[in-house]
Coordinates of C-alpha atoms in Angstrom, one line a residue:
Chain X
M1248 CA 128.2 2.1 227.8
Q1249 CA 131.6 3.4 227.4
L1250 CA 134.3 1.5 229.2
S1251 CA 136.5 3.6 231.2
V1252 CA 140.2 2.8 231.4
S1253 CA 140.6 4.5 234.7
G1254 CA 138.5 2.0 236.6
S1255 CA 139.5 -0.5 239.2
P1256 CA 142.6 -2.5 238.7
T1257 CA 140.6 -5.5 237.8
Q1258 CA 138.7 -3.6 235.2
K1259 CA 142.0 -2.2 233.8
F1260 CA 143.4 -5.6 233.5
T1261 CA 140.3 -7.0 231.8
I1262 CA 140.4 -4.2 229.3
G1263 CA 144.1 -5.0 228.7
L1264 CA 143.2 -8.6 228.1
L1265 CA 140.5 -7.7 225.6
R1266 CA 142.9 -5.3 223.8
G1267 CA 145.4 -8.2 223.6
A1268 CA 142.8 -10.5 222.2
A1269 CA 141.9 -7.8 219.6
G1270 CA 145.6 -7.5 218.7
A1271 CA 145.8 -11.2 218.3
L1272 CA 142.9 -11.2 216.0
I1273 CA 144.0 -8.1 213.9
F1274 CA 147.6 -9.4 213.5
G1275 CA 146.7 -13.1 213.4
I1276 CA 143.8 -13.3 211.0
P1277 CA 145.9 -13.0 207.8
M1278 CA 147.8 -16.1 209.0
L1279 CA 144.8 -17.9 210.5
M1280 CA 143.2 -17.7 207.0
T1281 CA 146.2 -18.9 205.0
M1282 CA 145.9 -22.4 203.7
E1283 CA 149.6 -23.2 203.8
L1284 CA 149.8 -22.6 207.5
W1285 CA 147.1 -25.1 208.2
S1286 CA 148.9 -27.9 206.4
L1287 CA 152.3 -26.8 207.9
G1288 CA 150.7 -27.2 211.3
F1289 CA 150.8 -30.9 210.9
S1290 CA 153.4 -31.4 208.1
M1291 CA 156.3 -29.3 209.3
S1292 CA 159.2 -30.8 211.2
R1293 CA 158.3 -31.1 214.9
Q1294 CA 161.8 -30.2 216.1
R1295 CA 161.6 -26.9 214.1
L1296 CA 158.1 -26.2 215.4
L1297 CA 159.3 -26.8 219.0
L1298 CA 162.3 -24.5 218.4
L1299 CA 160.0 -21.8 217.0
L1300 CA 157.7 -22.1 220.0
L1301 CA 160.7 -21.8 222.4
V1302 CA 162.3 -18.9 220.5
N1303 CA 159.0 -17.1 220.9
I1304 CA 159.3 -17.0 224.7
P1305 CA 162.3 -14.8 225.2
L1306 CA 161.1 -12.8 222.3
L1307 CA 157.8 -12.0 224.0
V1308 CA 159.5 -11.3 227.3
V1309 CA 161.8 -8.7 225.7
L1310 CA 158.8 -7.3 223.8
A1311 CA 156.8 -7.2 227.1
H1312 CA 159.6 -5.3 228.7
R1313 CA 159.4 -2.6 226.1
I1314 CA 155.7 -2.3 225.3
G1315 CA 153.8 -4.8 227.5
F1316 CA 150.3 -5.0 228.9
E1317 CA 151.2 -2.7 231.6
R1318 CA 154.4 -0.8 231.8
T1319 CA 156.7 -3.5 233.1
F1320 CA 159.8 -2.7 235.0
T1321 CA 160.8 -6.0 236.6
L1322 CA 161.6 -9.3 234.8
R1323 CA 158.9 -11.0 236.7
E1324 CA 156.3 -8.7 235.3
A1325 CA 157.6 -9.0 231.8
V1326 CA 157.5 -12.8 232.1
R1327 CA 153.9 -12.5 233.4
D1328 CA 152.9 -10.3 230.5
A1329 CA 154.6 -12.6 228.0
T1330 CA 152.8 -15.6 229.4
I1331 CA 149.4 -13.8 229.1
A1332 CA 150.1 -12.8 225.5
Y1333 CA 151.2 -16.4 224.6
G1334 CA 148.0 -17.7 226.3
L1335 CA 145.9 -15.1 224.4
G1336 CA 147.5 -16.2 221.2
I1337 CA 146.8 -19.8 221.8
V1338 CA 143.1 -19.2 222.8
T1339 CA 142.5 -16.9 219.9
S1340 CA 144.1 -19.2 217.4
A1341 CA 142.2 -22.2 218.6
A1342 CA 138.9 -20.2 218.7
V1343 CA 139.3 -18.8 215.2
L1344 CA 140.5 -22.1 213.6
S1345 CA 137.4 -23.8 215.2
L1346 CA 135.1 -21.1 214.0
L1347 CA 136.4 -21.4 210.5
G1348 CA 135.9 -25.2 210.5
I1349 CA 139.6 -25.9 210.2
L1350 CA 139.7 -27.7 213.5
T1351 CA 137.1 -30.4 213.8
V1352 CA 136.5 -33.0 216.6
D1353 CA 137.4 -35.9 214.4
M1354 CA 141.0 -34.7 213.9
P1355 CA 143.8 -36.3 215.8
A1356 CA 145.1 -34.4 218.8
N1357 CA 148.5 -34.1 217.1
E1358 CA 146.9 -32.1 214.2
W1359 CA 145.1 -29.8 216.7
L1360 CA 148.2 -29.2 218.6
G1361 CA 150.4 -28.5 215.6
K1362 CA 147.9 -26.1 213.9
V1363 CA 147.2 -24.1 217.1
A1364 CA 150.9 -24.1 218.2
L1365 CA 152.1 -22.7 214.8
Q1366 CA 149.4 -20.0 214.7
S1367 CA 149.9 -19.0 218.4
V1368 CA 153.3 -17.5 217.6
P1369 CA 152.3 -14.6 215.3
A1370 CA 149.0 -14.3 217.3
S1371 CA 150.9 -13.8 220.6
I1372 CA 153.1 -11.2 219.1
G1373 CA 149.8 -9.6 217.8
A1374 CA 148.5 -9.7 221.3
M1375 CA 151.5 -7.9 222.6
L1376 CA 151.3 -5.3 219.8
G1377 CA 147.6 -4.9 220.3
R1378 CA 148.0 -3.8 223.9
S1379 CA 150.6 -1.2 222.9
Q1380 CA 149.1 0.1 219.7
L1381 CA 145.4 -0.1 220.4
G1382 CA 145.6 1.1 224.0
G1383 CA 144.7 4.8 224.1
S1384 CA 146.5 6.7 226.9
D1385 CA 144.8 7.1 230.2
P1386 CA 143.4 10.5 230.9
D1387 CA 145.0 10.3 234.3
E1388 CA 148.4 9.4 232.9
D1389 CA 148.3 12.3 230.4
E1390 CA 147.8 14.7 233.2
E1391 CA 150.7 13.2 235.1
E1392 CA 152.8 13.5 232.0
D1393 CA 151.9 17.2 231.6
E1394 CA 153.0 17.9 235.2
E1395 CA 156.3 16.1 235.1
P1396 CA 157.8 15.4 231.7
E1397 CA 159.2 11.9 231.6
P1398 CA 162.9 11.5 231.0
E1399 CA 163.8 10.5 227.5
L1400 CA 163.9 6.8 227.1
S1401 CA 167.2 5.6 225.8
T1402 CA 167.2 2.5 223.6
G1403 CA 170.3 0.4 223.4
Y1404 CA 171.8 -0.2 220.0
F1405 CA 171.1 -3.9 220.1
G1406 CA 167.6 -3.2 221.4
E1407 CA 167.1 -1.3 218.2
L1408 CA 168.4 -4.2 216.1
F1409 CA 166.2 -6.5 218.2
M1410 CA 163.1 -4.5 217.3
M1411 CA 164.0 -4.7 213.6
G1412 CA 164.2 -8.4 214.0
I1413 CA 160.8 -8.6 215.5
G1414 CA 159.3 -6.6 212.7
A1415 CA 161.0 -8.7 210.1
L1416 CA 160.0 -11.9 211.9
F1417 CA 156.3 -10.8 212.0
L1418 CA 156.1 -10.0 208.3
G1419 CA 158.2 -13.0 207.5
L1420 CA 155.8 -15.4 209.3
N1421 CA 153.0 -13.7 207.4
V1422 CA 154.3 -14.4 203.9
A1423 CA 157.0 -17.1 204.2
P1424 CA 154.7 -20.1 204.3
T1425 CA 152.9 -19.0 201.1
E1426 CA 153.6 -20.7 197.8
E1427 CA 154.1 -17.2 196.3
I1428 CA 157.5 -16.5 198.0
I1429 CA 159.0 -19.6 196.4
L1430 CA 157.3 -19.0 193.0
I1431 CA 158.4 -15.4 193.0
S1432 CA 162.0 -16.4 193.6
Y1433 CA 161.8 -18.8 190.6
K1434 CA 160.3 -16.1 188.4
M1435 CA 162.9 -13.4 189.3
T1436 CA 166.1 -13.2 187.5
P1437 CA 169.3 -12.4 189.4
W1438 CA 168.9 -8.8 188.0
H1439 CA 165.5 -8.5 189.6
S1440 CA 167.0 -9.7 192.9
L1441 CA 169.8 -7.2 192.7
A1442 CA 167.2 -4.5 192.3
A1443 CA 165.2 -6.0 195.2
I1444 CA 168.2 -5.8 197.5
L1445 CA 168.8 -2.1 196.7
V1446 CA 165.1 -1.2 196.9
S1447 CA 164.7 -3.0 200.3
I1448 CA 167.6 -1.1 201.8
A1449 CA 166.4 2.2 200.4
L1450 CA 162.9 1.5 201.7
M1451 CA 164.3 0.6 205.2
H1452 CA 166.3 3.8 205.3
G1453 CA 163.6 6.0 203.9
F1454 CA 160.9 4.7 206.2
V1455 CA 162.9 5.6 209.2
Y1456 CA 164.8 8.8 208.3
A1457 CA 163.3 10.5 205.3
V1458 CA 159.5 10.1 205.4
A1459 CA 158.3 12.1 208.4
F1460 CA 156.1 9.4 210.1
R1461 CA 155.2 9.6 213.8
G1462 CA 158.2 8.2 215.5
T1463 CA 160.6 9.1 212.8
H1464 CA 164.2 9.1 213.8
Q1465 CA 166.0 12.4 213.6
L1466 CA 169.6 12.9 212.8
D1467 CA 171.7 15.8 214.1
E1468 CA 172.5 18.3 211.3
K1469 CA 176.1 17.6 211.7
T1470 CA 175.8 13.9 211.3
P1471 CA 176.0 12.8 207.6
N1472 CA 173.3 10.6 206.3
W1473 CA 175.6 7.7 205.7
H1474 CA 176.4 7.3 209.3
A1475 CA 172.9 6.1 210.0
L1476 CA 173.0 4.0 206.9
V1477 CA 176.1 2.1 208.1
R1478 CA 175.1 2.0 211.8
F1479 CA 171.4 1.1 211.5
T1480 CA 170.1 0.4 208.1
L1481 CA 172.7 -2.0 206.8
P1482 CA 172.9 -4.0 210.1
G1483 CA 169.0 -4.0 210.0
Y1484 CA 169.1 -5.6 206.5
V1485 CA 171.5 -8.3 207.8
V1486 CA 169.2 -8.9 210.8
T1487 CA 166.3 -9.1 208.4
S1488 CA 168.3 -11.6 206.2
L1489 CA 169.0 -13.8 209.2
I1490 CA 165.4 -13.8 210.2
S1491 CA 164.3 -14.6 206.7
L1492 CA 166.7 -17.5 206.6
Y1493 CA 165.4 -18.8 209.9
V1494 CA 161.8 -18.5 208.9
L1495 CA 162.4 -20.2 205.5
W1496 CA 164.3 -22.9 207.2
T1497 CA 161.6 -23.4 209.8
F1498 CA 159.0 -24.0 207.1
G1499 CA 161.4 -26.4 205.3
R1500 CA 161.8 -24.1 202.3
L1501 CA 165.6 -24.4 202.3
D1502 CA 165.9 -28.2 202.4
D1503 CA 168.0 -29.7 199.6
T1504 CA 168.1 -26.3 197.9
G1505 CA 171.1 -24.9 196.1
W1506 CA 172.8 -21.9 197.6
T1507 CA 171.9 -19.4 194.9
Q1508 CA 168.3 -20.5 195.3
V1509 CA 168.5 -20.0 199.0
M1510 CA 169.8 -16.5 198.6
M1511 CA 167.1 -15.7 196.0
S1512 CA 164.3 -16.8 198.4
M1513 CA 166.0 -14.8 201.2
V1514 CA 166.1 -11.7 199.0
V1515 CA 162.5 -12.1 198.2
L1516 CA 161.4 -12.5 201.8
N1517 CA 163.7 -9.6 202.8
F1518 CA 161.5 -7.3 200.8
P1519 CA 158.5 -7.5 203.2
G1520 CA 161.0 -8.2 206.0
A1521 CA 162.7 -4.8 205.5
V1522 CA 159.4 -3.0 205.5
G1523 CA 158.5 -4.9 208.7
A1524 CA 161.9 -4.1 210.3
A1525 CA 161.6 -0.4 209.5
S1526 CA 158.1 0.0 210.7
A1527 CA 158.9 -1.8 213.9
R1528 CA 161.5 0.9 214.6
L1529 CA 158.8 3.6 214.1
V1530 CA 156.0 1.9 215.9
L1531 CA 157.6 0.1 218.9
Chain R
M974 CA 172.3 4.7 221.0
T975 CA 168.9 6.0 220.2
I976 CA 167.0 8.3 222.5
T977 CA 163.2 7.9 222.5
S978 CA 161.0 10.6 223.9
R979 CA 157.7 9.0 225.2
K980 CA 155.9 12.3 224.7
D981 CA 156.2 13.1 221.0
H982 CA 157.3 9.6 220.2
S983 CA 160.2 10.6 218.2
H984 CA 163.7 9.3 218.3
R985 CA 167.1 11.0 218.1
E986 CA 170.2 9.1 217.3
Q987 CA 173.0 10.0 219.6
Q988 CA 175.9 11.7 217.8
T989 CA 178.7 9.7 219.5
P990 CA 178.2 6.1 218.4
G991 CA 180.3 3.5 220.2
P992 CA 182.9 1.5 218.3
I993 CA 180.7 -1.5 218.5
E994 CA 178.1 0.2 216.3
W995 CA 180.7 0.9 213.6
L996 CA 182.0 -2.6 213.9
V997 CA 178.5 -4.1 213.4
G998 CA 177.8 -1.6 210.6
L999 CA 181.1 -2.5 208.8
V1000 CA 180.5 -6.2 209.1
S1001 CA 176.9 -5.7 207.8
A1002 CA 178.1 -3.6 204.9
L1003 CA 180.7 -6.3 204.0
L1004 CA 178.0 -9.1 204.1
I1005 CA 175.7 -7.0 201.9
V1006 CA 178.5 -6.3 199.4
V1007 CA 179.1 -10.1 199.2
L1008 CA 175.4 -10.7 198.6
I1009 CA 175.2 -8.1 195.9
A1010 CA 178.4 -9.4 194.3
W1011 CA 177.0 -12.9 194.3
M1012 CA 173.8 -11.9 192.7
A1013 CA 175.7 -9.8 190.2
R1014 CA 177.9 -12.7 189.3
E1015 CA 174.8 -14.9 188.8
A1016 CA 173.2 -12.1 186.7
I1017 CA 176.2 -11.8 184.4
M1018 CA 177.1 -15.5 184.1
Q1019 CA 173.7 -17.0 183.8
E1020 CA 172.7 -18.0 180.3
S1021 CA 169.3 -19.5 181.3
P1022 CA 169.7 -23.0 179.8
P1023 CA 166.6 -25.2 180.0
P1024 CA 166.2 -27.4 183.2
Q1025 CA 168.3 -30.6 183.3
L1026 CA 166.4 -33.2 185.3
D1027 CA 167.7 -36.4 186.7
I1028 CA 166.3 -39.1 188.9
E1029 CA 168.1 -41.2 191.5
I1030 CA 166.4 -44.1 193.2
T1031 CA 167.3 -43.9 196.9
G1032 CA 165.4 -46.9 198.3
I1033 CA 162.8 -49.6 197.6
E1034 CA 160.7 -50.7 200.6
K1035 CA 157.6 -52.6 201.3
A1036 CA 155.1 -50.2 202.9
G1037 CA 151.9 -51.8 203.9
R1038 CA 150.1 -53.3 200.9
Y1039 CA 152.4 -51.6 198.4
F1040 CA 156.0 -51.2 197.5
R1041 CA 157.4 -47.7 197.9
V1042 CA 160.2 -46.6 195.6
D1043 CA 161.9 -43.5 197.1
F1044 CA 163.8 -41.2 194.7
A1045 CA 165.3 -37.8 194.5
L1046 CA 164.6 -35.5 191.5
A1047 CA 167.7 -33.4 190.8
N1048 CA 167.8 -30.3 188.6
R1049 CA 171.4 -29.6 187.5
S1050 CA 170.7 -26.5 185.6
D1051 CA 170.3 -22.8 186.4
A1052 CA 166.7 -22.8 185.5
T1053 CA 163.9 -24.0 187.7
A1054 CA 161.3 -26.4 186.3
A1055 CA 157.7 -26.4 187.3
A1056 CA 155.0 -29.1 187.2
V1057 CA 157.6 -31.9 186.7
R1058 CA 155.9 -35.2 186.0
V1059 CA 157.8 -38.3 187.0
E1060 CA 156.6 -41.7 185.8
G1061 CA 157.7 -45.1 187.0
V1062 CA 157.1 -48.3 184.9
L1063 CA 157.6 -51.7 186.4
R1064 CA 157.9 -54.5 183.8
R1065 CA 157.5 -58.1 185.0
E1066 CA 157.5 -61.3 183.0
G1067 CA 154.1 -62.5 182.2
A1068 CA 152.3 -59.4 183.5
E1069 CA 151.1 -56.1 182.1
P1070 CA 153.5 -53.2 182.8
E1071 CA 152.6 -51.4 186.0
R1072 CA 152.7 -47.6 185.8
S1073 CA 152.6 -45.0 188.5
D1074 CA 153.3 -41.3 188.4
V1075 CA 153.7 -38.2 190.6
T1076 CA 153.9 -34.5 189.8
F1077 CA 156.3 -32.2 191.5
D1078 CA 155.2 -28.5 191.8
Y1079 CA 158.8 -27.4 191.4
A1080 CA 162.3 -28.7 190.8
P1081 CA 164.4 -25.7 191.8
A1082 CA 167.7 -24.9 190.1
H1083 CA 170.7 -26.8 191.5
S1084 CA 168.5 -28.5 194.0
S1085 CA 167.1 -31.9 194.7
T1086 CA 163.5 -32.8 195.7
K1087 CA 162.4 -36.1 197.3
G1088 CA 159.4 -38.1 196.3
G1089 CA 158.0 -41.6 196.1
L1090 CA 156.1 -43.9 193.8
L1091 CA 153.9 -46.8 194.9
F1092 CA 153.7 -50.2 193.1
E1093 CA 151.6 -53.3 193.8
G1094 CA 154.2 -55.7 192.4
D1095 CA 157.7 -56.1 193.9
P1096 CA 160.1 -53.9 191.9
A1097 CA 162.9 -56.3 192.8
A1098 CA 161.2 -59.0 190.8
G1099 CA 161.2 -57.0 187.5
T1100 CA 162.8 -54.0 185.7
L1101 CA 161.9 -50.7 187.0
T1102 CA 162.4 -47.5 185.1
V1103 CA 161.7 -44.1 186.8
R1104 CA 162.1 -41.0 184.6
P1105 CA 160.9 -37.4 184.4
T1106 CA 158.4 -37.1 181.5
G1107 CA 157.9 -33.3 181.2
F1108 CA 158.0 -29.9 182.9
A1109 CA 156.7 -26.4 182.5
E1110 CA 158.5 -23.1 183.1
P1111 CA 157.4 -21.6 186.4

């Protein structure tokens, strides 16, 4: 039986939920199966975990407003969608962790809570993305679009930077907890990190402006290329750096660490972060 | 500002950017130049000397059945050390020396890492030495 999206409102909503759960799985599984995140779930600072959980709320609301489960126009609807995504993230994380035998009944409640709470952050972002990226367009809506072309949607400058931040955060959460990020920063010499900075910036710029992906940004012929570099790519790199620092700090990777080492870890994490930020601009 | 068309999912940057965009861009460019300059300075100045490890005991406390000796492992060099083994020896009169050890995954450059050793005897009643005994390059 093929599920039709153009059914009753309840059916539509159920399908939306399933897509969200699918998204939580697709985007969450790499993290749900990362050893470091299990131990971080109970070992990381509770204050920082709480902060991460709180930061996730406005983040989901803004994300919901842009791409949500249904096209949301009011704040109330965005909050509702964000709540659903967070809920889906929690349920999916708990289910997968139980399935994999990482959560067992003899564990203290504190450990359960910590592990599920930490995983629910990336999973809830995944749930939100799943709805937007997996959801095919309705046949009905397509017809409507043919009849009356929708007005072009204008994204604020800071909205654009925000989207880059989400992309960087998502990839950052994926890789920052792993031992490898720290190990790589120890193995790299400052020359390597100089190269990494330049390559990251070039990738960010290339992803969005040079390679003709779907959703590529176009520049007017009159506008020189460096305009976009200064206005979007460089601020994007700074946003990515801030997100990297935040994620590293959250996982306690910066405690009692020298400044140069902090910068090195940041540059390492900026590499995946830059790719995440650039793809967020294309996808979202 | 960016204009997104829902239909073909492409974006077009508007040609008249506001002054705020240039301001943010300029500040960002400045920050990145500072970051690059910092790394370049490190790259040129760094001579990669071997790690220089040091231990500072920060506290001795009775914790349950054992005595816990807290310490910080500092690395004052530009090079990071891996697999740093720290050994504590407690010598008391009329008793065999008591040894305990711990291995740190990393001692990052110019950073300090905290750890602890556990002893059965009271460290205050004897002489305690805690020192790093070896490391590997990461």
